[in-house]
């Protein structure tokens, strides 16, 4: 067994090492999909996949981390702890459920403390049918001139314009305009891309391979950056289908103690989004009954999160930035998505563990 705090890591390289060592200690094989670029410290990058359970299992639980790179500091800790958790592994094994751990969906962002991929794409806005016209985010078009000013921190004029927008239209409108996803500004934030990213293509390959034999698939995708600090919001992650929503709520709502929210009915802290990653499961595993959630852990207030994303994107556009200022921006970015305290980490593990037990119970109904 590993301690809760010890399951987390201060860098992608250390997180990957802990994950691979945990898998090896559990006697599990490791499937590594090498990323074409290197990490912040020159380390190799990969989407690492570990399956705990037989290849022909009919019930499959996917637990994935780092869809939004920097959020992997949290998600990796959950996965490492789970691989060391004998009680959890026995629970899944005895129920006939195989668990598929996908570590670092976006390893580049994880290592470089970015939300976005090396293509500057928000992976969770990249799952579109690119043969068709892409959605247009007119609200983003309106705020784009405000998001990335020439100087950082923003000057008084920019701050006043942002404050006026929020005062006039509301904080939720500001969040929605920015975060919904957009395909018009490649150097902007929350860019959904114009073609599938490396992570998109690689994930689809993993799903096809490991989901082929499953008749029931559950997916818990680990995220941070929305909601009260340490609180894990279970956000329904699937098509707008009443039966599937009801099934997710039956599995994960804990009799009302841990409610499942939805972007479809406005109950989630998340805005309505497009190009979401979970759509891939319907494409790659159409034979399986799918039920999923995003586990969204709170860190700091949403405006602070948005400002951290803006600052980090500004840094990408200004590589001439002095090292001390760049380090400050990266530290701000990490703090927006990862609260480095023992209490927060304990909250993360306990809620993730609960949701995983709930998923196994749901899969075996």
PDB file of N, CA, C and O in Angstrom, residues 224 241-242 331 337 359:
ATOM      1  N   UNK A 224      -9.786  18.740 -12.957  1.00  0.00           N
ATOM      2  CA  UNK A 224      -9.748  19.727 -11.876  1.00  0.00           C
ATOM      3  C   UNK A 224     -10.012  21.116 -12.444  1.00  0.00           C
ATOM      4  O   UNK A 224      -9.902  21.344 -13.646  1.00  0.00           O
ATOM      5  N   UNK A 241     -29.276  11.604 -23.387  1.00  0.00           N
ATOM      6  CA  UNK A 241     -30.217  10.487 -23.451  1.00  0.00           C
ATOM      7  C   UNK A 241     -30.756  10.244 -22.049  1.00  0.00           C
ATOM      8  O   UNK A 241     -29.988   9.973 -21.120  1.00  0.00           O
ATOM      9  N   UNK A 242     -32.057  10.337 -21.887  1.00  0.00           N
ATOM     10  CA  UNK A 242     -32.662  10.270 -20.553  1.00  0.00           C
ATOM     11  C   UNK A 242     -32.359   8.956 -19.846  1.00  0.00           C
ATOM     12  O   UNK A 242     -32.126   8.933 -18.629  1.00  0.00           O
ATOM     13  N   UNK A 331       3.767  28.645 -12.204  1.00  0.00           N
ATOM     14  CA  UNK A 331       3.359  28.319 -10.835  1.00  0.00           C
ATOM     15  C   UNK A 331       1.893  28.686 -10.611  1.00  0.00           C
ATOM     16  O   UNK A 331       1.147  27.951  -9.944  1.00  0.00           O
ATOM     17  N   UNK A 337      -4.891  24.383 -10.890  1.00  0.00           N
ATOM     18  CA  UNK A 337      -5.419  23.051 -11.193  1.00  0.00           C
ATOM     19  C   UNK A 337      -4.961  21.965 -10.223  1.00  0.00           C
ATOM     20  O   UNK A 337      -5.383  20.814 -10.351  1.00  0.00           O
ATOM     21  N   UNK A 359     -18.922   2.614  -9.530  1.00  0.00           N
ATOM     22  CA  UNK A 359     -18.935   2.174 -10.926  1.00  0.00           C
ATOM     23  C   UNK A 359     -18.971   0.656 -11.031  1.00  0.00           C
ATOM     24  O   UNK A 359     -19.703   0.093 -11.859  1.00  0.00           O
TER      25      UNK A 359
END
